[in-house]
mmCIF file of C-alpha atoms and ligand atoms in Angstrom:
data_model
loop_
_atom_site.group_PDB
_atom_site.id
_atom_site.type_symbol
_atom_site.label_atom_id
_atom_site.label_comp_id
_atom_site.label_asym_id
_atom_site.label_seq_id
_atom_site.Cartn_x
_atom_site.Cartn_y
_atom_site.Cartn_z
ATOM 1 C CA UNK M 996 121.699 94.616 93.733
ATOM 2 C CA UNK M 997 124.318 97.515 93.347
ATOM 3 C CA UNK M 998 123.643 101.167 94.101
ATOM 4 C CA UNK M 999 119.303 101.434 94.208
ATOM 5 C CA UNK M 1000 118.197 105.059 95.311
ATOM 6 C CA UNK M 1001 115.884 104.660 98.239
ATOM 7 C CA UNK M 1002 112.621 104.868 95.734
ATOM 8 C CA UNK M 1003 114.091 101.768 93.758
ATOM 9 C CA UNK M 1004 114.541 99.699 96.809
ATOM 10 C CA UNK M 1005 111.184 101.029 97.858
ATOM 11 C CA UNK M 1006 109.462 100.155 94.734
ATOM 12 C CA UNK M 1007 111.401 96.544 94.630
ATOM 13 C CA UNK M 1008 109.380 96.157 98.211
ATOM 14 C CA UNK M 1009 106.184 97.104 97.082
ATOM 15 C CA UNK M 1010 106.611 94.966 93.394
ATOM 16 C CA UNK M 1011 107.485 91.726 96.065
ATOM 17 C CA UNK M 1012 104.468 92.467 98.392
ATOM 18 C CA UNK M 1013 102.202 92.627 95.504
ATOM 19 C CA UNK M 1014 103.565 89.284 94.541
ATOM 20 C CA UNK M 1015 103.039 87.616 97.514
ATOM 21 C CA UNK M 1016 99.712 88.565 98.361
ATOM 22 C CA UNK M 1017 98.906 87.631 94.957
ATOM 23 C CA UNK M 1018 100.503 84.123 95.527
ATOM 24 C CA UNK M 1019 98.633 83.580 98.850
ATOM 25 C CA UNK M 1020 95.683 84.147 97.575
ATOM 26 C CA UNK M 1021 96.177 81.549 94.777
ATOM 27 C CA UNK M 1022 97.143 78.909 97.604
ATOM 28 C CA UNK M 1023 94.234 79.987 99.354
ATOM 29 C CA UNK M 1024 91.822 78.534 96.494
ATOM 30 C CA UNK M 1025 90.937 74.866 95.405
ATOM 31 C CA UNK M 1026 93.485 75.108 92.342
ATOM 32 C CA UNK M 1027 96.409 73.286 91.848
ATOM 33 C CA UNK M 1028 99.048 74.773 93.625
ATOM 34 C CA UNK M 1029 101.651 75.432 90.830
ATOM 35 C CA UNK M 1030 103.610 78.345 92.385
ATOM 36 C CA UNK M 1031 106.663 77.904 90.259
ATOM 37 C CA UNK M 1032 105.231 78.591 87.119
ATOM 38 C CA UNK M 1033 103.673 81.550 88.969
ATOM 39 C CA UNK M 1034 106.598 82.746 90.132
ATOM 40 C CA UNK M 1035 108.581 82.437 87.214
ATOM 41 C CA UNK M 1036 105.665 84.212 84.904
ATOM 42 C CA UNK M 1037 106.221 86.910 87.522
ATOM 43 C CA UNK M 1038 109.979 87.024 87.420
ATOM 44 C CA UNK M 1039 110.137 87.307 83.279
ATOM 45 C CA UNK M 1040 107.158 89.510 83.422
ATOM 46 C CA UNK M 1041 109.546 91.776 85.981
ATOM 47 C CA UNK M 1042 112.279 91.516 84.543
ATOM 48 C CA UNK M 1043 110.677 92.353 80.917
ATOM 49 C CA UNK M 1044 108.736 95.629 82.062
ATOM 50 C CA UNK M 1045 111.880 96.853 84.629
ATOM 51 C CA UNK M 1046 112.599 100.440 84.655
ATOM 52 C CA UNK M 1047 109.197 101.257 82.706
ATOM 53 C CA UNK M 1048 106.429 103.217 84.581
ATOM 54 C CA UNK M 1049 102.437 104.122 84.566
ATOM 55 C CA UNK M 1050 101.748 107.009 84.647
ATOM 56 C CA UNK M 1051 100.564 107.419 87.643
ATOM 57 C CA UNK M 1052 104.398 106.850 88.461
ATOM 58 C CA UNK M 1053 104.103 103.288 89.915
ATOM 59 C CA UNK M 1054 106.226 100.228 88.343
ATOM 60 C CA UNK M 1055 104.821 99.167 85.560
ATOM 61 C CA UNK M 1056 104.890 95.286 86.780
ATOM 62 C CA UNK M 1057 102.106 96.430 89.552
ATOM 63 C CA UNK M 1058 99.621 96.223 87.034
ATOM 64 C CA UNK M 1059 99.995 92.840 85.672
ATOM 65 C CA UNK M 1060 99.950 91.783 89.386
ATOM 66 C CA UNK M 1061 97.079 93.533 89.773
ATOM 67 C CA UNK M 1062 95.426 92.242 86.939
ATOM 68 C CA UNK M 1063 96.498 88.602 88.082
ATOM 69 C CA UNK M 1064 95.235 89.366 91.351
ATOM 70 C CA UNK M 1065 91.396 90.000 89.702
ATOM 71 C CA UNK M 1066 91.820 87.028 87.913
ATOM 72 C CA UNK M 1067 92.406 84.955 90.816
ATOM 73 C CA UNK M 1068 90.138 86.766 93.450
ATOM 74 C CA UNK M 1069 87.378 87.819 91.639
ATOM 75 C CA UNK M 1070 87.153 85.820 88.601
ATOM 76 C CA UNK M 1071 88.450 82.664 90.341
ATOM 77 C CA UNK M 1072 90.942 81.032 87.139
ATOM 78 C CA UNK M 1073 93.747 78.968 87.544
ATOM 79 C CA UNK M 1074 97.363 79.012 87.430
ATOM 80 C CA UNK M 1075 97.620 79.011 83.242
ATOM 81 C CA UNK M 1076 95.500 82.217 83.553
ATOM 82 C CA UNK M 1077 97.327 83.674 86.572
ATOM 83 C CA UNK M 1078 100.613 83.505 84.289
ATOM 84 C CA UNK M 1079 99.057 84.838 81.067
ATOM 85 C CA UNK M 1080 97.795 87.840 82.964
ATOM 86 C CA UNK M 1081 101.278 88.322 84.440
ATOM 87 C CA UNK M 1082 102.781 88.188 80.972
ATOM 88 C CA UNK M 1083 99.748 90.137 79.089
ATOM 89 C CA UNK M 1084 101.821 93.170 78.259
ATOM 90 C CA UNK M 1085 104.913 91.790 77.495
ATOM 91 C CA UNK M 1086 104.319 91.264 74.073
ATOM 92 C CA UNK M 1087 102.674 94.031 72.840
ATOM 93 C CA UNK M 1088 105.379 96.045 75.279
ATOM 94 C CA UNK M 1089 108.783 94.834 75.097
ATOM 95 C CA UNK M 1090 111.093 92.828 72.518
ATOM 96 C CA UNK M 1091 110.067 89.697 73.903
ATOM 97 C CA UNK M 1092 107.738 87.274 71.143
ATOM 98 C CA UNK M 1093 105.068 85.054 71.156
ATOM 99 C CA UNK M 1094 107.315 82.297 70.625
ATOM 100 C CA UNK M 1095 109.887 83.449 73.044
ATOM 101 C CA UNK M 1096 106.619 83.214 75.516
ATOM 102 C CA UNK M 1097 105.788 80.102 73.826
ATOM 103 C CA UNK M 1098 109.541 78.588 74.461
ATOM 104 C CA UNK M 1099 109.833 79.411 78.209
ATOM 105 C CA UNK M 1100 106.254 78.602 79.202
ATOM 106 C CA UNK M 1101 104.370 76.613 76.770
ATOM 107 C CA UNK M 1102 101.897 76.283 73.912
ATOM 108 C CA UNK M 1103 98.645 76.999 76.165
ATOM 109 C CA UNK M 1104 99.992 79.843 77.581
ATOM 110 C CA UNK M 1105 101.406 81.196 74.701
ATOM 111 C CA UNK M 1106 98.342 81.183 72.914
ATOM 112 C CA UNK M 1107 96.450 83.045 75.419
ATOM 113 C CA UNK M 1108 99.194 85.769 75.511
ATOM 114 C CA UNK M 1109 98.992 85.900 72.147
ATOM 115 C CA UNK M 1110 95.170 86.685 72.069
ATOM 116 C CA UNK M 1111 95.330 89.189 74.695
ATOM 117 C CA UNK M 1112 98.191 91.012 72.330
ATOM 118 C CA UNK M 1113 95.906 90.915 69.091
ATOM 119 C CA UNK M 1114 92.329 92.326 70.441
ATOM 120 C CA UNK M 1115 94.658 95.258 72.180
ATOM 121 C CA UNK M 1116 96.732 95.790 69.069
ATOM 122 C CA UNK M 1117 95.284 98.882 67.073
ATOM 123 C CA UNK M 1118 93.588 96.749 65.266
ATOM 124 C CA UNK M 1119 90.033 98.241 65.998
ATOM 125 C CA UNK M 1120 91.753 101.813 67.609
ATOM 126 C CA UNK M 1121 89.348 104.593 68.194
ATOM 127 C CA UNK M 1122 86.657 103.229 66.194
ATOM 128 C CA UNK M 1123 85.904 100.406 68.076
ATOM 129 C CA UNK M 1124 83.065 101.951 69.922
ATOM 130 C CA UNK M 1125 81.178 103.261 66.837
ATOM 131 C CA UNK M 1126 81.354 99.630 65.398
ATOM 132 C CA UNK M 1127 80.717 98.016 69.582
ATOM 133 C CA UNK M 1128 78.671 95.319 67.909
ATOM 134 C CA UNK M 1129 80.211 93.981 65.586
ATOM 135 C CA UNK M 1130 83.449 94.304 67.827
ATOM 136 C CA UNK M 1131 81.834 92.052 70.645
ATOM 137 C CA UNK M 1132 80.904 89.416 68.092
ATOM 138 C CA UNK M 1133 84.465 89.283 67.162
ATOM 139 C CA UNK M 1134 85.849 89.097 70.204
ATOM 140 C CA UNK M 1135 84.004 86.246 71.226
ATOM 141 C CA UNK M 1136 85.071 84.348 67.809
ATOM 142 C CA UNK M 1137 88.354 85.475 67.590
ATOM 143 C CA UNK M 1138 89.004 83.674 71.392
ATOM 144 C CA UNK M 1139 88.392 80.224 71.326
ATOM 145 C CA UNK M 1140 89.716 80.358 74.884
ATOM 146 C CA UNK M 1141 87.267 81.982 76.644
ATOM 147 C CA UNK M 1142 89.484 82.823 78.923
ATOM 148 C CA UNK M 1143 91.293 85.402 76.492
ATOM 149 C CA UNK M 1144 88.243 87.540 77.247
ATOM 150 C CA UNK M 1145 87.985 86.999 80.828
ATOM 151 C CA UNK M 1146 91.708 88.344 81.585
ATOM 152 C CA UNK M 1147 90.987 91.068 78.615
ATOM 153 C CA UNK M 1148 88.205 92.129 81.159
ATOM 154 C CA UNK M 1149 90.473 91.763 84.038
ATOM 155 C CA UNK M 1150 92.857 93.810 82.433
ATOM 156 C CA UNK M 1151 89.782 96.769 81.489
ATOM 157 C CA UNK M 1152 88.669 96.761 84.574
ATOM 158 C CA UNK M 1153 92.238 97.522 86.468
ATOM 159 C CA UNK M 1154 91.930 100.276 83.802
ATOM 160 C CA UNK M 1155 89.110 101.763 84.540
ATOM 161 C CA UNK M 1156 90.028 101.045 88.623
ATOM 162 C CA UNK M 1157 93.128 103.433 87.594
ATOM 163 C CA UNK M 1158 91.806 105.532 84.863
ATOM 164 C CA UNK M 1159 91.859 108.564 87.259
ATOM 165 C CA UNK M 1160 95.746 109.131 86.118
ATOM 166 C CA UNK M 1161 95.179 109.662 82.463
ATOM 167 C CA UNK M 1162 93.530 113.035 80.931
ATOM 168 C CA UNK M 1163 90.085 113.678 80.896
ATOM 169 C CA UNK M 1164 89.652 113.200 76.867
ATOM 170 C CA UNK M 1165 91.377 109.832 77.191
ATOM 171 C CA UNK M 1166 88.912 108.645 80.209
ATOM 172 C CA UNK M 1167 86.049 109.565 78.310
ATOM 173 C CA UNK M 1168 86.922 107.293 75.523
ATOM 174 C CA UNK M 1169 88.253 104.311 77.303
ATOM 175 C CA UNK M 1170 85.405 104.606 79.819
ATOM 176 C CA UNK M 1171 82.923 104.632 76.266
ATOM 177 C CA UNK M 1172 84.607 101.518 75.144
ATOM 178 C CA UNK M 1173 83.991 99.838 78.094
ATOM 179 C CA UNK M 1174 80.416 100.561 78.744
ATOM 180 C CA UNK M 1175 79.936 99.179 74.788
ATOM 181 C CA UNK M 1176 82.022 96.311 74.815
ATOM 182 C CA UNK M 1177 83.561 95.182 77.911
ATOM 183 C CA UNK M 1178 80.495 95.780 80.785
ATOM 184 C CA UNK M 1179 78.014 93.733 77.886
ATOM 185 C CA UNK M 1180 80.549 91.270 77.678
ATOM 186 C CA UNK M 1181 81.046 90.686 81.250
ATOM 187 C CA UNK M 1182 77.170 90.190 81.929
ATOM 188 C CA UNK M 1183 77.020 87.798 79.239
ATOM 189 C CA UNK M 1184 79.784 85.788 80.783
ATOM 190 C CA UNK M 1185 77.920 85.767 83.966
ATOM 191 C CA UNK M 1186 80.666 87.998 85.898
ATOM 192 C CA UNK M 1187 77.779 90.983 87.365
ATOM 193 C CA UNK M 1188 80.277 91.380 90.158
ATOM 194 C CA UNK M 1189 82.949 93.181 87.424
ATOM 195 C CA UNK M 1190 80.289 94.404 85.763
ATOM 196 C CA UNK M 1191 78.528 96.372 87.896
ATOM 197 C CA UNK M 1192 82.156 98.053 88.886
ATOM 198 C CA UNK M 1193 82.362 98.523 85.523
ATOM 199 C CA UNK M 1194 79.281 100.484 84.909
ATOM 200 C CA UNK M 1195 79.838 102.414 87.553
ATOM 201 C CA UNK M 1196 83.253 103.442 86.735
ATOM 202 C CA UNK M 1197 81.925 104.538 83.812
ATOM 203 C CA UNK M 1198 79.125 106.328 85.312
ATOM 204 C CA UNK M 1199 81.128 108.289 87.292
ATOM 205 C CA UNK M 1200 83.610 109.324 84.435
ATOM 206 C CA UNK M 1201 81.188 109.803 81.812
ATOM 207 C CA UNK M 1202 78.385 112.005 83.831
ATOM 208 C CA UNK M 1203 80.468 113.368 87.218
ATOM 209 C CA UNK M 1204 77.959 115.344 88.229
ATOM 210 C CA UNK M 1205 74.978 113.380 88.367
ATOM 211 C CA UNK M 1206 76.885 110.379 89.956
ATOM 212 C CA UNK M 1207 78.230 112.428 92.395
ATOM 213 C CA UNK M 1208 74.759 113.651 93.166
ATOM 214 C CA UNK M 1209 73.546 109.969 93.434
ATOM 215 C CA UNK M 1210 76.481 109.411 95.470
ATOM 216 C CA UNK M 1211 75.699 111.588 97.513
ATOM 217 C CA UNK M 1212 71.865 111.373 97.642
ATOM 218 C CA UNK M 1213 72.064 107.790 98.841
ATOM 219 C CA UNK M 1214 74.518 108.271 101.688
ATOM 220 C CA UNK M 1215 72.027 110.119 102.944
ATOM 221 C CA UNK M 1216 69.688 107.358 103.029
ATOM 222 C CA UNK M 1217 72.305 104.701 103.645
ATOM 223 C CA UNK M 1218 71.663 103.991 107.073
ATOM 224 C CA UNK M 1219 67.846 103.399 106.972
ATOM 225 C CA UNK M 1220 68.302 101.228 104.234
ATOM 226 C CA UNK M 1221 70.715 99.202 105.647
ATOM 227 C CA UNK M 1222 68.645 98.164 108.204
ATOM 228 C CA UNK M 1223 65.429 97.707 106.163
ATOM 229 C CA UNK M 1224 67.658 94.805 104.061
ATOM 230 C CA UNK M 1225 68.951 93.510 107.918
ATOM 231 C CA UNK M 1226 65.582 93.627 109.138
ATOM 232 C CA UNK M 1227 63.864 91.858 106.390
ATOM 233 C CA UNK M 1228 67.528 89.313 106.013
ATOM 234 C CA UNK M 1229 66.585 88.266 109.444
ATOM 235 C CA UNK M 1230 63.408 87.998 109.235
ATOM 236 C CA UNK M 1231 63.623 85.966 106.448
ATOM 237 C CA UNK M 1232 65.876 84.115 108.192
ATOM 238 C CA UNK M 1233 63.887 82.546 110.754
ATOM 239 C CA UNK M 1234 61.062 81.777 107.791
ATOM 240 C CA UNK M 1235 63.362 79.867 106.127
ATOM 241 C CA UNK M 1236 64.813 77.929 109.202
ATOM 242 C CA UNK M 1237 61.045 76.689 110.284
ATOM 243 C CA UNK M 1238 60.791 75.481 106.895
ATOM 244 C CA UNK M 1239 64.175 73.480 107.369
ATOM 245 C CA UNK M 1240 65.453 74.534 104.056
ATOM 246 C CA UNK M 1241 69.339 75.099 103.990
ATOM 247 C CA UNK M 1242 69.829 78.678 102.738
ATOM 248 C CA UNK M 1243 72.206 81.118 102.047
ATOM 249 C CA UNK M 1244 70.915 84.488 102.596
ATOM 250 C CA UNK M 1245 72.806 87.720 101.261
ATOM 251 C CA UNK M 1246 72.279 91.410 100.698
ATOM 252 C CA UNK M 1247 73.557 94.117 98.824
ATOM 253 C CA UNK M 1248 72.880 97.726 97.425
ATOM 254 C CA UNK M 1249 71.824 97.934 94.091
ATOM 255 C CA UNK M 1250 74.777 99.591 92.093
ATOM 256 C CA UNK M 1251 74.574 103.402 91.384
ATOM 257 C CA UNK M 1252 74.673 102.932 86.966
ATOM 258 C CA UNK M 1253 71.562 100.793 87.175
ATOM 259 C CA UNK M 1254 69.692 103.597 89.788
ATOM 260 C CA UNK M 1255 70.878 106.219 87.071
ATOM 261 C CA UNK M 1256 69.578 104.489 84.091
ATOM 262 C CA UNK M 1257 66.221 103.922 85.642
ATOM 263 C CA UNK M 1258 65.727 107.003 86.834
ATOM 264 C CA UNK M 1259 66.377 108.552 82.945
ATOM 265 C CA UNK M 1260 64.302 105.983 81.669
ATOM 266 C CA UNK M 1261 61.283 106.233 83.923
ATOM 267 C CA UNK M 1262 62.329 110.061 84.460
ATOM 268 C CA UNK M 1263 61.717 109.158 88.201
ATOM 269 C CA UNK M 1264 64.144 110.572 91.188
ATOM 270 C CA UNK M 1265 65.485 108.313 93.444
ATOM 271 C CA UNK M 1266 62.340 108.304 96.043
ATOM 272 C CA UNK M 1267 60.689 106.716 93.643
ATOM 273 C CA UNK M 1268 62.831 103.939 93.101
ATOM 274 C CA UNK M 1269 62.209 100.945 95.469
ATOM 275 C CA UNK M 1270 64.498 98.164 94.340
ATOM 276 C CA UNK M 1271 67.792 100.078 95.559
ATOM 277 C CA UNK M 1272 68.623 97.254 97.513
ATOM 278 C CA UNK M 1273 68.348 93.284 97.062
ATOM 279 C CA UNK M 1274 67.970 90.131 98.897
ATOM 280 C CA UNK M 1275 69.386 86.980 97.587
ATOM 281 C CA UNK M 1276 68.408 83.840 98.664
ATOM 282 C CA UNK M 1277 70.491 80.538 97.471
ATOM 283 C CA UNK M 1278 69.296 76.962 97.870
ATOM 284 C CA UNK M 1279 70.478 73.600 96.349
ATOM 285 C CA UNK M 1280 67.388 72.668 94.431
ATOM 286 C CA UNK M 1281 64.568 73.904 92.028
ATOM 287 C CA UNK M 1282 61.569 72.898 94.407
ATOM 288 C CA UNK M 1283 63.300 74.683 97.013
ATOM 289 C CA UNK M 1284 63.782 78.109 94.916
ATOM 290 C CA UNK M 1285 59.467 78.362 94.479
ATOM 291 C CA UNK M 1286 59.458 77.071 98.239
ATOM 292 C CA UNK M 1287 61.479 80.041 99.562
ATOM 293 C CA UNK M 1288 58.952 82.452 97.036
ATOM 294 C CA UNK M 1289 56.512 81.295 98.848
ATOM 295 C CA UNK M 1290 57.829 81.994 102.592
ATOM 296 C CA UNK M 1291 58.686 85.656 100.938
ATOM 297 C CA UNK M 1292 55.178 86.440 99.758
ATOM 298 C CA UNK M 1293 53.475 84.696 102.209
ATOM 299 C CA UNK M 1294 55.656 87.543 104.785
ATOM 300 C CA UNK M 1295 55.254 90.537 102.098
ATOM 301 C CA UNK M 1296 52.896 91.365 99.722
ATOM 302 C CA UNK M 1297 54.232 91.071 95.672
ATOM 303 C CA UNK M 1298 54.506 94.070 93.835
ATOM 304 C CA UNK M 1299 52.215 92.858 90.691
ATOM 305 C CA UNK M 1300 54.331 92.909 87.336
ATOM 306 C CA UNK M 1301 57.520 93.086 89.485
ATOM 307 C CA UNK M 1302 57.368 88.843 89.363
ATOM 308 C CA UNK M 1303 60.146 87.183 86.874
ATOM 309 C CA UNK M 1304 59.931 83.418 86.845
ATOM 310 C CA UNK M 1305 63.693 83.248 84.947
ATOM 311 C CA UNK M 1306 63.551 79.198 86.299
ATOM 312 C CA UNK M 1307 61.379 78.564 83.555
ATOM 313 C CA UNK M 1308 61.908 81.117 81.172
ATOM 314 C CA UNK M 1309 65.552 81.274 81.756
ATOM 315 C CA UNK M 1310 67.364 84.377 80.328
ATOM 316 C CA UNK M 1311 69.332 84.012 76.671
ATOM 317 C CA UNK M 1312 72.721 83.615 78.760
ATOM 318 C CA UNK M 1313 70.979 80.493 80.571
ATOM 319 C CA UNK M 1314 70.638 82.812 83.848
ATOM 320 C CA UNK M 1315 68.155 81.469 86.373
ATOM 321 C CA UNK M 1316 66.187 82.451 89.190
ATOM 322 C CA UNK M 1317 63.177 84.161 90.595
ATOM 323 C CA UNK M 1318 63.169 87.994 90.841
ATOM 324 C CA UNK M 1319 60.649 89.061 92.960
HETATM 325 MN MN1 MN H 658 97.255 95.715 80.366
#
């Protein structure tokens, strides 16, 4: 290393940090631990986007880390997929081909670079959203590795994490695209965790001033709420123990897009909405699902009509569970 300003050497710290948490988080899960193929999708992928920067001024290499990183943390794929999201720009953004790709790592991955290069070639451009369905259907028959679409979405929703760099016209129409294509997509793969971020990403770029308000409206209530769900959590809690059912109880706020969209469809405000937060309950067996809906409405009253048996009507994704 000859002559780096103190940014470069900076930057070459923070690129290698990245890395590394990225790589002890894959060792951390049940996957085969291939870290050499890892590291060496990360050193081309380096060495390919060097010198190039986001806008937002960062090394350009941060992003395929961080895109990596949401493939192995939050989507939970494998080494094959950790490397493809490493290399997902390196086609469509340097010299470097397919079959250079295809040469240093293999068929598999090669192929999965190569998919991620095609659906964000300008193939579809700025049109995409007008023709959303028919865009969706082809995504999911152009990939037939689903896991094209799952590190396309990893890759949208570092996007949309960092969208606050670009201008405003240019948010507007990525965060459109994504509420058409990529947030539907992600709930029919089953990933609600990305898509709710998503949604409200989008939320908050496409109407700032109402999510703001929302924002800002249920801080307010925050606190009370939070002990309403650890009230009624623990109270559940020692239900379910009497019964001797093994359970795994869990919380969490509803997500601001879905409040929103309620409250314009049932022109409600947000007093009126009730499900803002959720209990989930998780057991190993069917029996023991209606079991635990009993223990619930045996300890509160059912709202009638709010009931959803999706165990035996199970949704068109094969989602199911009891809503209550
Ligand atoms: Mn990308």
């Amino acid at each position: 290393m000859d002559n780096l300003t103190p940014k470069e050497i900076a930057d070459e710290e923070m690129i290698n940090q990245a890395f590394h948490e990225l790589l002890n988080d894959y060792l951390a899960t049940k996957h085969r631990k291939r870290v050499e193929i890892i590291t060496k999708a990360f050193n081309f992928a380096n060495q390919a986007h060097k010198g190039i920067k986001r806008r937002s001024g960062e090394p350009y290499i941060m992003h395929p880390i961080a895109v990596a990183s949401i493939v192995c943390n939050e989507i939970g794929l494998g080494s094959t997929s950790i490397c493809a999201a490493l290399l997902h720009d390196v086609v469509e953004d340097t010299d470097y081909t397919v079959e250079d790709i295809e040469n240093i790592f293999g068929p598999k991955i090669a192929q999965i670079v190569d998919g991620l290069t095609k659906i964000s070639g300008g193939i579809f451009g700025d049109r995409a959203s007008a023709q959303a369905e028919n865009f969706k259907k082809l995504l999911l028959t152009m990939s037939n590795d689903i896991r094209v679409i799952l590190i396309k979405i990893a890759d949208r929703l570092h996007n949309m994490r960092t969208l606050g760099i670009f201008r405003r016209e240019k948010q507007i129409r990525i965060a459109r695209e994504t509420i058409e294509i990529y947030a539907p997509l992600a709930h029919r793969l089953g990933i609600y965790n990305i898509k709710w971020e998503l949604e409200d990403l989008c939320f908050h770029y496409l109407h700032p001033e109402e999510y703001a308000d929302l924002v800002r409206q249920m801080k307010q209530k925050r606190k009370a709420r939070e002990e309403i769900v650890d009230d009624t959590m623990r109270v559940l809690h020692e239900h379910i123990e009497e019964s001797g059912i093994k359970a795994t109880i869990t919380g969490r706020p509803k997500h601001f897009y879905s409040i929103y969209k309620k409250m314009k469809r049932d022109n409600k405000d947000l007093s009126q909405i009730y499900d803002l937060y959720a209990v989930r309950v998780i057991v190993d067996t069917i029996p023991q699902c209606y079991a635990i809906l009993g223990i619930a409405h045996s300890l509160w009253r059912p709202l009638p009509n709010r009931f959803k048996d999706y165990i035996a009507v199970p949704k068109p994704n094969m989602y199911q569970s009891l809503h209550t």
